[in-house]
PDB file of C-alpha atoms in Angstrom:
ATOM      1  CA  MET A  48      83.082  85.379 103.309  1.00 59.00           C
ATOM      2  CA  THR A  49      82.368  89.824 103.371  1.00 75.00           C
ATOM      3  CA  MET A  50      83.256  92.603 104.620  1.00 81.00           C
ATOM      4  CA  ASP A  51      80.633  91.713 107.851  1.00 86.00           C
ATOM      5  CA  HIS A  52      83.099  88.905 108.364  1.00 88.00           C
ATOM      6  CA  VAL A  53      85.750  91.539 108.358  1.00 91.00           C
ATOM      7  CA  ALA A  54      84.369  93.794 110.715  1.00 90.00           C
ATOM      8  CA  GLU A  55      83.613  91.330 112.830  1.00 93.00           C
ATOM      9  CA  LYS A  56      86.857  89.262 112.990  1.00 94.00           C
ATOM     10  CA  GLY A  57      89.055  92.469 112.716  1.00 95.00           C
ATOM     11  CA  LEU A  58      91.600  93.785 109.738  1.00 96.00           C
ATOM     12  CA  VAL A  59      94.783  94.427 110.710  1.00 96.00           C
ATOM     13  CA  LEU A  60      97.768  96.521 108.285  1.00 96.00           C
ATOM     14  CA  LEU A  61     100.963  96.510 108.923  1.00 94.00           C
ATOM     15  CA  GLY A  62     102.483  99.725 107.574  1.00 92.00           C
ATOM     16  CA  CYS A  63      99.728 103.288 106.556  1.00 92.00           C
ATOM     17  CA  GLY A  64     102.044 104.743 103.939  1.00 90.00           C
ATOM     18  CA  LYS A  65     100.346 106.586 101.256  1.00 88.00           C
ATOM     19  CA  MET A  66      99.414 103.047  99.657  1.00 89.00           C
ATOM     20  CA  GLY A  67      97.774 101.947 102.857  1.00 92.00           C
ATOM     21  CA  SER A  68      96.319 105.067 103.915  1.00 93.00           C
ATOM     22  CA  ALA A  69      94.311 105.268 100.366  1.00 91.00           C
ATOM     23  CA  MET A  70      93.258 101.685 100.992  1.00 92.00           C
ATOM     24  CA  LEU A  71      91.793 102.087 104.467  1.00 93.00           C
ATOM     25  CA  GLN A  72      89.965 105.545 102.697  1.00 92.00           C
ATOM     26  CA  GLY A  73      88.129 103.429 100.753  1.00 90.00           C
ATOM     27  CA  TRP A  74      87.386 100.572 103.333  1.00 92.00           C
ATOM     28  CA  LEU A  75      86.133 102.872 105.628  1.00 93.00           C
ATOM     29  CA  GLY A  76      83.928 104.991 103.378  1.00 90.00           C
ATOM     30  CA  ASP A  77      82.648 102.004 102.058  1.00 87.00           C
ATOM     31  CA  GLY A  78      81.088 101.072 106.005  1.00 91.00           C
ATOM     32  CA  LEU A  79      83.920  99.078 107.549  1.00 93.00           C
ATOM     33  CA  PRO A  80      84.087 100.263 111.007  1.00 95.00           C
ATOM     34  CA  PRO A  81      87.212 102.261 112.249  1.00 96.00           C
ATOM     35  CA  ALA A  82      86.517 100.154 115.805  1.00 96.00           C
ATOM     36  CA  SER A  83      87.264  96.633 113.622  1.00 96.00           C
ATOM     37  CA  VAL A  84      90.760  97.894 112.283  1.00 97.00           C
ATOM     38  CA  TRP A  85      93.965  97.497 113.772  1.00 97.00           C
ATOM     39  CA  VAL A  86      97.339  99.618 112.472  1.00 96.00           C
ATOM     40  CA  ILE A  87     100.561  99.176 113.101  1.00 93.00           C
ATOM     41  CA  ASP A  88     102.957 101.696 112.099  1.00 92.00           C
ATOM     42  CA  PRO A  89     105.730 103.524 113.460  1.00 89.00           C
ATOM     43  CA  ASN A  90     104.681 106.903 112.480  1.00 91.00           C
ATOM     44  CA  PRO A  91     100.767 107.114 111.965  1.00 93.00           C
ATOM     45  CA  SER A  92      99.973 110.789 110.264  1.00 94.00           C
ATOM     46  CA  ASP A  93      97.546 113.076 111.012  1.00 95.00           C
ATOM     47  CA  TRP A  94      94.867 111.286 108.790  1.00 95.00           C
ATOM     48  CA  LEU A  95      95.319 108.366 110.325  1.00 95.00           C
ATOM     49  CA  ARG A  96      94.857 109.130 114.212  1.00 96.00           C
ATOM     50  CA  GLY A  97      91.622 111.137 113.429  1.00 96.00           C
ATOM     51  CA  THR A  98      89.775 107.880 111.488  1.00 95.00           C
ATOM     52  CA  GLY A  99      89.342 106.069 114.959  1.00 95.00           C
ATOM     53  CA  VAL A 100      90.963 103.258 114.185  1.00 97.00           C
ATOM     54  CA  HIS A 101      93.110 101.116 116.944  1.00 97.00           C
ATOM     55  CA  ILE A 102      96.962 102.349 116.674  1.00 96.00           C
ATOM     56  CA  ASN A 103      99.991 100.630 117.486  1.00 94.00           C
ATOM     57  CA  ALA A 104      97.057  98.810 120.375  1.00 94.00           C
ATOM     58  CA  ASP A 105      97.032  95.164 121.155  1.00 93.00           C
ATOM     59  CA  LEU A 106      95.981  93.233 117.998  1.00 92.00           C
ATOM     60  CA  PRO A 107      93.290  90.788 118.084  1.00 92.00           C
ATOM     61  CA  ALA A 108      93.915  86.922 118.536  1.00 88.00           C
ATOM     62  CA  LEU A 109      92.414  85.541 114.788  1.00 92.00           C
ATOM     63  CA  PRO A 110      91.846  89.049 112.562  1.00 95.00           C
ATOM     64  CA  ALA A 111      89.982  87.421 108.906  1.00 95.00           C
ATOM     65  CA  ILE A 112      92.436  89.596 107.640  1.00 96.00           C
ATOM     66  CA  VAL A 113      96.512  91.100 107.980  1.00 96.00           C
ATOM     67  CA  LEU A 114      97.525  93.506 105.282  1.00 95.00           C
ATOM     68  CA  VAL A 115     100.979  93.606 104.536  1.00 94.00           C
ATOM     69  CA  ALA A 116     102.163  97.301 103.093  1.00 92.00           C
ATOM     70  CA  VAL A 117     105.261  98.139 105.412  1.00 88.00           C
ATOM     71  CA  LYS A 118     108.138  98.611 102.627  1.00 81.00           C
ATOM     72  CA  PRO A 119     109.631  95.248 101.698  1.00 75.00           C
ATOM     73  CA  GLN A 120     113.204  96.194 104.396  1.00 75.00           C
ATOM     74  CA  MET A 121     111.051  96.627 107.091  1.00 78.00           C
ATOM     75  CA  MET A 122     109.571  92.843 106.535  1.00 79.00           C
ATOM     76  CA  GLY A 123     112.058  91.436 108.748  1.00 79.00           C
ATOM     77  CA  ASP A 124     110.633  93.347 112.013  1.00 80.00           C
ATOM     78  CA  ALA A 125     106.990  93.138 110.984  1.00 81.00           C
ATOM     79  CA  LEU A 126     106.594  88.928 109.875  1.00 84.00           C
ATOM     80  CA  PRO A 127     107.949  87.553 113.310  1.00 83.00           C
ATOM     81  CA  MET A 128     105.166  89.467 115.216  1.00 82.00           C
ATOM     82  CA  MET A 129     103.021  87.779 113.166  1.00 87.00           C
ATOM     83  CA  ARG A 130     104.123  84.563 113.523  1.00 88.00           C
ATOM     84  CA  ASP A 131     101.274  82.807 115.596  1.00 88.00           C
ATOM     85  CA  ARG A 132      98.942  84.288 113.352  1.00 91.00           C
ATOM     86  CA  GLY A 133     100.110  81.950 110.731  1.00 92.00           C
ATOM     87  CA  ASN A 134      99.301  78.546 110.084  1.00 90.00           C
ATOM     88  CA  GLY A 135      95.373  79.199 110.546  1.00 92.00           C
ATOM     89  CA  ASP A 136      92.153  80.812 109.502  1.00 93.00           C
ATOM     90  CA  THR A 137      93.412  84.485 108.942  1.00 95.00           C
ATOM     91  CA  LEU A 138      94.620  85.485 105.780  1.00 97.00           C
ATOM     92  CA  PHE A 139      97.698  87.643 104.967  1.00 96.00           C
ATOM     93  CA  VAL A 140      97.429  90.014 101.491  1.00 97.00           C
ATOM     94  CA  SER A 141     100.725  91.784 101.077  1.00 95.00           C
ATOM     95  CA  ILE A 142     101.029  94.601  98.630  1.00 93.00           C
ATOM     96  CA  ALA A 143     104.691  94.902  99.226  1.00 87.00           C
ATOM     97  CA  ALA A 144     106.886  94.604  95.932  1.00 84.00           C
ATOM     98  CA  GLY A 145     109.363  92.043  95.165  1.00 83.00           C
ATOM     99  CA  THR A 146     108.327  89.891  98.343  1.00 87.00           C
ATOM    100  CA  PRO A 147     107.331  86.000  96.523  1.00 91.00           C
ATOM    101  CA  ILE A 148     104.467  83.978  98.334  1.00 94.00           C
ATOM    102  CA  SER A 149     107.532  81.884  99.545  1.00 93.00           C
ATOM    103  CA  ALA A 150     109.295  84.297 102.017  1.00 90.00           C
ATOM    104  CA  PHE A 151     105.976  84.734 103.931  1.00 93.00           C
ATOM    105  CA  GLU A 152     105.342  81.055 103.924  1.00 94.00           C
ATOM    106  CA  GLN A 153     108.596  80.868 105.737  1.00 92.00           C
ATOM    107  CA  ALA A 154     108.040  83.200 108.413  1.00 91.00           C
ATOM    108  CA  LEU A 155     104.594  82.649 108.876  1.00 93.00           C
ATOM    109  CA  GLY A 156     103.951  78.790 108.305  1.00 93.00           C
ATOM    110  CA  GLY A 157     103.070  76.570 105.044  1.00 93.00           C
ATOM    111  CA  GLN A 158      99.765  75.873 105.922  1.00 95.00           C
ATOM    112  CA  THR A 159      99.340  79.965 105.808  1.00 96.00           C
ATOM    113  CA  PRO A 160      96.863  81.539 103.646  1.00 97.00           C
ATOM    114  CA  ILE A 161      98.472  83.789 101.391  1.00 97.00           C
ATOM    115  CA  VAL A 162      97.607  86.397  98.758  1.00 98.00           C
ATOM    116  CA  ARG A 163     100.582  87.991  96.847  1.00 97.00           C
ATOM    117  CA  ALA A 164      99.333  92.000  95.424  1.00 97.00           C
ATOM    118  CA  MET A 165     100.747  94.183  93.071  1.00 94.00           C
ATOM    119  CA  PRO A 166      98.451  97.531  93.273  1.00 94.00           C
ATOM    120  CA  ASN A 167     100.137 100.829  91.591  1.00 94.00           C
ATOM    121  CA  THR A 168     100.321 104.560  92.373  1.00 91.00           C
ATOM    122  CA  PRO A 169      96.818 105.706  91.145  1.00 93.00           C
ATOM    123  CA  ALA A 170      95.137 103.584  93.691  1.00 91.00           C
ATOM    124  CA  ALA A 171      96.283 107.379  95.417  1.00 87.00           C
ATOM    125  CA  VAL A 172      92.911 108.760  93.808  1.00 88.00           C
ATOM    126  CA  GLY A 173      91.145 105.501  93.464  1.00 89.00           C
ATOM    127  CA  ARG A 174      92.371 104.627  89.744  1.00 93.00           C
ATOM    128  CA  GLY A 175      94.658 101.762  90.046  1.00 95.00           C
ATOM    129  CA  ILE A 176      95.108  98.063  89.119  1.00 97.00           C
ATOM    130  CA  THR A 177      96.377  95.729  90.952  1.00 97.00           C
ATOM    131  CA  ALA A 178      96.923  91.922  90.367  1.00 98.00           C
ATOM    132  CA  ILE A 179      96.702  89.292  92.756  1.00 98.00           C
ATOM    133  CA  ILE A 180      97.815  85.419  93.206  1.00 98.00           C
ATOM    134  CA  GLY A 181      97.217  83.511  96.172  1.00 97.00           C
ATOM    135  CA  ASN A 182      99.122  80.430  97.109  1.00 97.00           C
ATOM    136  CA  ALA A 183      97.510  77.132  97.310  1.00 95.00           C
ATOM    137  CA  HIS A 184      96.407  77.349 100.893  1.00 96.00           C
ATOM    138  CA  ALA A 185      94.150  80.928 100.409  1.00 96.00           C
ATOM    139  CA  THR A 186      90.347  79.404  99.376  1.00 95.00           C
ATOM    140  CA  PRO A 187      88.177  80.984  96.313  1.00 95.00           C
ATOM    141  CA  GLU A 188      86.661  82.601  99.174  1.00 95.00           C
ATOM    142  CA  GLN A 189      89.398  84.689 100.740  1.00 95.00           C
ATOM    143  CA  LEU A 190      90.405  85.218  97.065  1.00 96.00           C
ATOM    144  CA  ASP A 191      87.593  86.903  96.846  1.00 96.00           C
ATOM    145  CA  LEU A 192      87.926  88.464 100.230  1.00 94.00           C
ATOM    146  CA  ALA A 193      91.211  90.448  98.531  1.00 96.00           C
ATOM    147  CA  ASP A 194      89.738  91.110  95.548  1.00 96.00           C
ATOM    148  CA  MET A 195      87.236  92.888  96.990  1.00 94.00           C
ATOM    149  CA  LEU A 196      89.179  94.853  99.622  1.00 93.00           C
ATOM    150  CA  LEU A 197      91.592  95.910  96.794  1.00 95.00           C
ATOM    151  CA  GLN A 198      88.687  97.010  94.623  1.00 95.00           C
ATOM    152  CA  ALA A 199      88.779 100.072  97.023  1.00 91.00           C
ATOM    153  CA  VAL A 200      91.279 101.645  95.324  1.00 92.00           C
ATOM    154  CA  GLY A 201      90.500 100.453  91.623  1.00 95.00           C
ATOM    155  CA  GLN A 202      90.659  97.128  89.619  1.00 96.00           C
ATOM    156  CA  VAL A 203      91.484  93.711  89.776  1.00 98.00           C
ATOM    157  CA  VAL A 204      93.237  91.057  87.956  1.00 98.00           C
ATOM    158  CA  ARG A 205      94.139  87.699  88.704  1.00 98.00           C
ATOM    159  CA  LEU A 206      96.862  86.511  87.311  1.00 98.00           C
ATOM    160  CA  GLU A 207      97.674  82.457  87.456  1.00 95.00           C
ATOM    161  CA  ASP A 208     100.730  82.322  88.772  1.00 95.00           C
ATOM    162  CA  GLU A 209     103.178  83.735  90.725  1.00 96.00           C
ATOM    163  CA  GLY A 210     105.773  84.242  87.635  1.00 94.00           C
ATOM    164  CA  GLN A 211     103.406  86.849  86.055  1.00 96.00           C
ATOM    165  CA  MET A 212     104.067  89.120  88.213  1.00 96.00           C
ATOM    166  CA  ASP A 213     107.375  90.454  87.140  1.00 95.00           C
ATOM    167  CA  ALA A 214     105.562  91.217  83.886  1.00 96.00           C
ATOM    168  CA  VAL A 215     103.065  92.863  85.697  1.00 97.00           C
ATOM    169  CA  THR A 216     105.435  94.977  87.617  1.00 95.00           C
ATOM    170  CA  GLY A 217     107.327  96.076  84.318  1.00 96.00           C
ATOM    171  CA  LEU A 218     103.896  97.392  82.788  1.00 97.00           C
ATOM    172  CA  SER A 219     101.222  98.389  85.625  1.00 97.00           C
ATOM    173  CA  GLY A 220     103.582  98.459  88.733  1.00 95.00           C
ATOM    174  CA  SER A 221     106.395 100.320  86.512  1.00 96.00           C
ATOM    175  CA  GLY A 222     104.154 101.965  84.144  1.00 97.00           C
ATOM    176  CA  PRO A 223     102.895 105.545  85.711  1.00 97.00           C
ATOM    177  CA  ALA A 224     106.623 106.254  85.772  1.00 97.00           C
ATOM    178  CA  TYR A 225     106.520 105.381  82.204  1.00 98.00           C
ATOM    179  CA  VAL A 226     103.389 107.475  81.706  1.00 98.00           C
ATOM    180  CA  PHE A 227     104.419 110.572  83.921  1.00 98.00           C
ATOM    181  CA  HIS A 228     107.525 110.712  81.638  1.00 98.00           C
ATOM    182  CA  MET A 229     105.275 110.837  78.490  1.00 98.00           C
ATOM    183  CA  ILE A 230     103.682 114.140  79.712  1.00 98.00           C
ATOM    184  CA  GLU A 231     107.204 116.022  80.201  1.00 98.00           C
ATOM    185  CA  CYS A 232     108.232 114.831  76.803  1.00 98.00           C
ATOM    186  CA  MET A 233     105.023 116.312  75.465  1.00 98.00           C
ATOM    187  CA  ALA A 234     105.238 119.490  77.552  1.00 98.00           C
ATOM    188  CA  ARG A 235     108.891 119.897  76.721  1.00 98.00           C
ATOM    189  CA  ALA A 236     108.126 119.244  72.811  1.00 98.00           C
ATOM    190  CA  GLY A 237     105.602 122.025  72.844  1.00 98.00           C
ATOM    191  CA  GLU A 238     107.605 124.407  74.456  1.00 98.00           C
ATOM    192  CA  ALA A 239     109.965 124.052  71.283  1.00 98.00           C
ATOM    193  CA  GLN A 240     107.383 124.887  69.207  1.00 98.00           C
ATOM    194  CA  GLY A 241     106.969 127.959  71.177  1.00 98.00           C
ATOM    195  CA  LEU A 242     104.037 127.460  73.914  1.00 98.00           C
ATOM    196  CA  ALA A 243     104.982 128.590  77.385  1.00 98.00           C
ATOM    197  CA  PRO A 244     106.301 126.065  80.335  1.00 98.00           C
ATOM    198  CA  ASP A 245     102.736 126.164  81.894  1.00 98.00           C
ATOM    199  CA  LEU A 246     100.583 125.996  79.048  1.00 98.00           C
ATOM    200  CA  ALA A 247     102.329 123.346  77.673  1.00 98.00           C
ATOM    201  CA  MET A 248     102.181 121.098  80.700  1.00 98.00           C
ATOM    202  CA  GLN A 249      98.886 121.854  81.437  1.00 98.00           C
ATOM    203  CA  LEU A 250      97.864 120.649  77.656  1.00 98.00           C
ATOM    204  CA  ALA A 251      99.922 117.192  77.898  1.00 98.00           C
ATOM    205  CA  GLN A 252      98.560 116.639  81.236  1.00 98.00           C
ATOM    206  CA  ALA A 253      94.716 117.052  80.173  1.00 98.00           C
ATOM    207  CA  THR A 254      95.766 115.493  77.255  1.00 98.00           C
ATOM    208  CA  VAL A 255      97.373 112.277  78.329  1.00 98.00           C
ATOM    209  CA  ALA A 256      94.692 112.320  81.350  1.00 96.00           C
ATOM    210  CA  GLY A 257      91.871 112.817  78.674  1.00 97.00           C
ATOM    211  CA  ALA A 258      92.838 110.297  76.060  1.00 97.00           C
ATOM    212  CA  GLY A 259      93.480 107.474  78.988  1.00 96.00           C
ATOM    213  CA  ALA A 260      89.604 107.911  80.252  1.00 95.00           C
ATOM    214  CA  LEU A 261      88.894 108.016  76.803  1.00 96.00           C
ATOM    215  CA  ALA A 262      90.606 104.963  75.945  1.00 96.00           C
ATOM    216  CA  GLU A 263      88.925 102.996  79.449  1.00 94.00           C
ATOM    217  CA  ALA A 264      85.064 104.479  78.411  1.00 96.00           C
ATOM    218  CA  ALA A 265      84.884 103.637  74.964  1.00 96.00           C
ATOM    219  CA  ASP A 266      83.499 100.454  73.352  1.00 97.00           C
ATOM    220  CA  GLU A 267      86.255 100.429  70.614  1.00 97.00           C
ATOM    221  CA  THR A 268      90.153  99.542  70.720  1.00 97.00           C
ATOM    222  CA  PRO A 269      93.183 101.820  70.940  1.00 97.00           C
ATOM    223  CA  ALA A 270      94.224 100.791  67.323  1.00 97.00           C
ATOM    224  CA  GLN A 271      90.717 101.879  66.403  1.00 97.00           C
ATOM    225  CA  LEU A 272      90.253 105.318  68.563  1.00 97.00           C
ATOM    226  CA  ARG A 273      94.078 106.140  66.971  1.00 97.00           C
ATOM    227  CA  GLN A 274      92.500 105.093  63.332  1.00 97.00           C
ATOM    228  CA  ASN A 275      89.350 107.052  64.243  1.00 96.00           C
ATOM    229  CA  VAL A 276      91.147 110.699  65.008  1.00 95.00           C
ATOM    230  CA  THR A 277      93.960 109.841  62.288  1.00 96.00           C
ATOM    231  CA  SER A 278      93.022 111.255  58.815  1.00 95.00           C
ATOM    232  CA  PRO A 279      94.758 110.577  55.786  1.00 94.00           C
ATOM    233  CA  LYS A 280      97.697 113.010  55.155  1.00 94.00           C
ATOM    234  CA  GLY A 281      96.919 115.482  58.407  1.00 96.00           C
ATOM    235  CA  THR A 282      98.712 116.440  61.311  1.00 97.00           C
ATOM    236  CA  THR A 283      97.544 113.449  63.490  1.00 97.00           C
ATOM    237  CA  GLN A 284      99.195 110.551  60.599  1.00 97.00           C
ATOM    238  CA  ALA A 285     102.646 113.378  60.312  1.00 97.00           C
ATOM    239  CA  GLY A 286     102.793 112.821  64.070  1.00 97.00           C
ATOM    240  CA  LEU A 287     102.447 109.167  64.052  1.00 97.00           C
ATOM    241  CA  GLU A 288     104.837 108.274  61.213  1.00 97.00           C
ATOM    242  CA  VAL A 289     107.258 109.476  63.633  1.00 97.00           C
ATOM    243  CA  LEU A 290     105.810 107.810  66.566  1.00 97.00           C
ATOM    244  CA  MET A 291     105.144 104.291  65.035  1.00 97.00           C
ATOM    245  CA  HIS A 292     108.340 103.947  63.377  1.00 97.00           C
ATOM    246  CA  GLU A 293     108.898 100.167  63.787  1.00 95.00           C
ATOM    247  CA  ASP A 294     112.802 101.250  64.319  1.00 95.00           C
ATOM    248  CA  THR A 295     112.988 104.467  65.589  1.00 96.00           C
ATOM    249  CA  GLY A 296     109.337 104.796  67.404  1.00 97.00           C
ATOM    250  CA  LEU A 297     107.548 103.952  70.545  1.00 97.00           C
ATOM    251  CA  PRO A 298     106.930 100.300  69.862  1.00 96.00           C
ATOM    252  CA  PRO A 299     110.602  98.853  70.567  1.00 97.00           C
ATOM    253  CA  LEU A 300     111.393 101.535  72.640  1.00 97.00           C
ATOM    254  CA  MET A 301     108.040 100.432  74.796  1.00 97.00           C
ATOM    255  CA  ALA A 302     109.439  96.906  74.479  1.00 97.00           C
ATOM    256  CA  ARG A 303     112.778  97.774  75.589  1.00 97.00           C
ATOM    257  CA  THR A 304     111.311  99.415  78.891  1.00 98.00           C
ATOM    258  CA  VAL A 305     108.701  97.190  80.068  1.00 98.00           C
ATOM    259  CA  LYS A 306     110.911  93.865  79.422  1.00 98.00           C
ATOM    260  CA  ALA A 307     114.140  95.942  81.216  1.00 97.00           C
ATOM    261  CA  ALA A 308     111.637  96.424  84.310  1.00 96.00           C
ATOM    262  CA  ALA A 309     110.714  92.946  84.627  1.00 95.00           C
ATOM    263  CA  GLU A 310     113.890  91.591  84.335  1.00 95.00           C
ATOM    264  CA  ARG A 311     115.477  93.799  86.931  1.00 93.00           C
ATOM    265  CA  SER A 312     112.467  92.046  88.926  1.00 90.00           C
ATOM    266  CA  ARG A 313     113.478  89.045  88.442  1.00 90.00           C
ATOM    267  CA  GLU A 314     116.931  89.892  89.223  1.00 89.00           C
ATOM    268  CA  LEU A 315     115.412  91.249  92.528  1.00 82.00           C
ATOM    269  CA  ARG A 316     113.410  88.388  93.235  1.00 78.00           C
ATOM    270  CA  ASN A 317     116.469  85.839  92.439  1.00 77.00           C
ATOM    271  CA  GLY A 318     118.636  87.837  94.958  1.00 66.00           C
TER     272      GLY A 318
END
């Protein structure tokens, strides 16, 4: 299955908020014709109106793909209108956080091919990472298609079972917020050492963004990169001795942080 198949049969986007818009922008940029896209959204943005896609129009009978990008609380309204497209060849891809595959099978029919995906907010700038898992009815070709579509906003990884989605939520789903907070904390610490607030924030943002880009681009592991810049008895070592302390430092704090988010994800899943 290729983008040609999607262009021919049509793609339906249920919900077009920030994440849906980022994906749609990527697909249109990759050459998907606007005439092949149907968007259902109660409050379409000015940007969306200018794309040339079908907005809140009659949907194709058998689209290649339906991407569910509505907020979980709006799922109850959105899915029933799709029921007649379930149990067929239409692939449903959900990026709705916390909604399990079983809920889609219940709403759409047990034979429906479904892929559940968990993207994160850097998708808005094409730097997201999305984890996907398919149900028993999603074919390898359909998984490849979902993978290709989601690459419009960043990297894609595949999970072995849906239970791993809670850990993904705790690490990469919620993780951007942890990094944003780290930037805040670094900037405040710079202020405490005598820097003006704007300068401290600029230094913190550029440092975190630059280190992240270097970690992705370099062949060495992050541990090796850290060692490379840590000279014995130098300034970096002095800072790292505080940050890496096994009782009061970042390792136990980060373990508790990711665990708390993953456990909350499990609680929400289990109602």
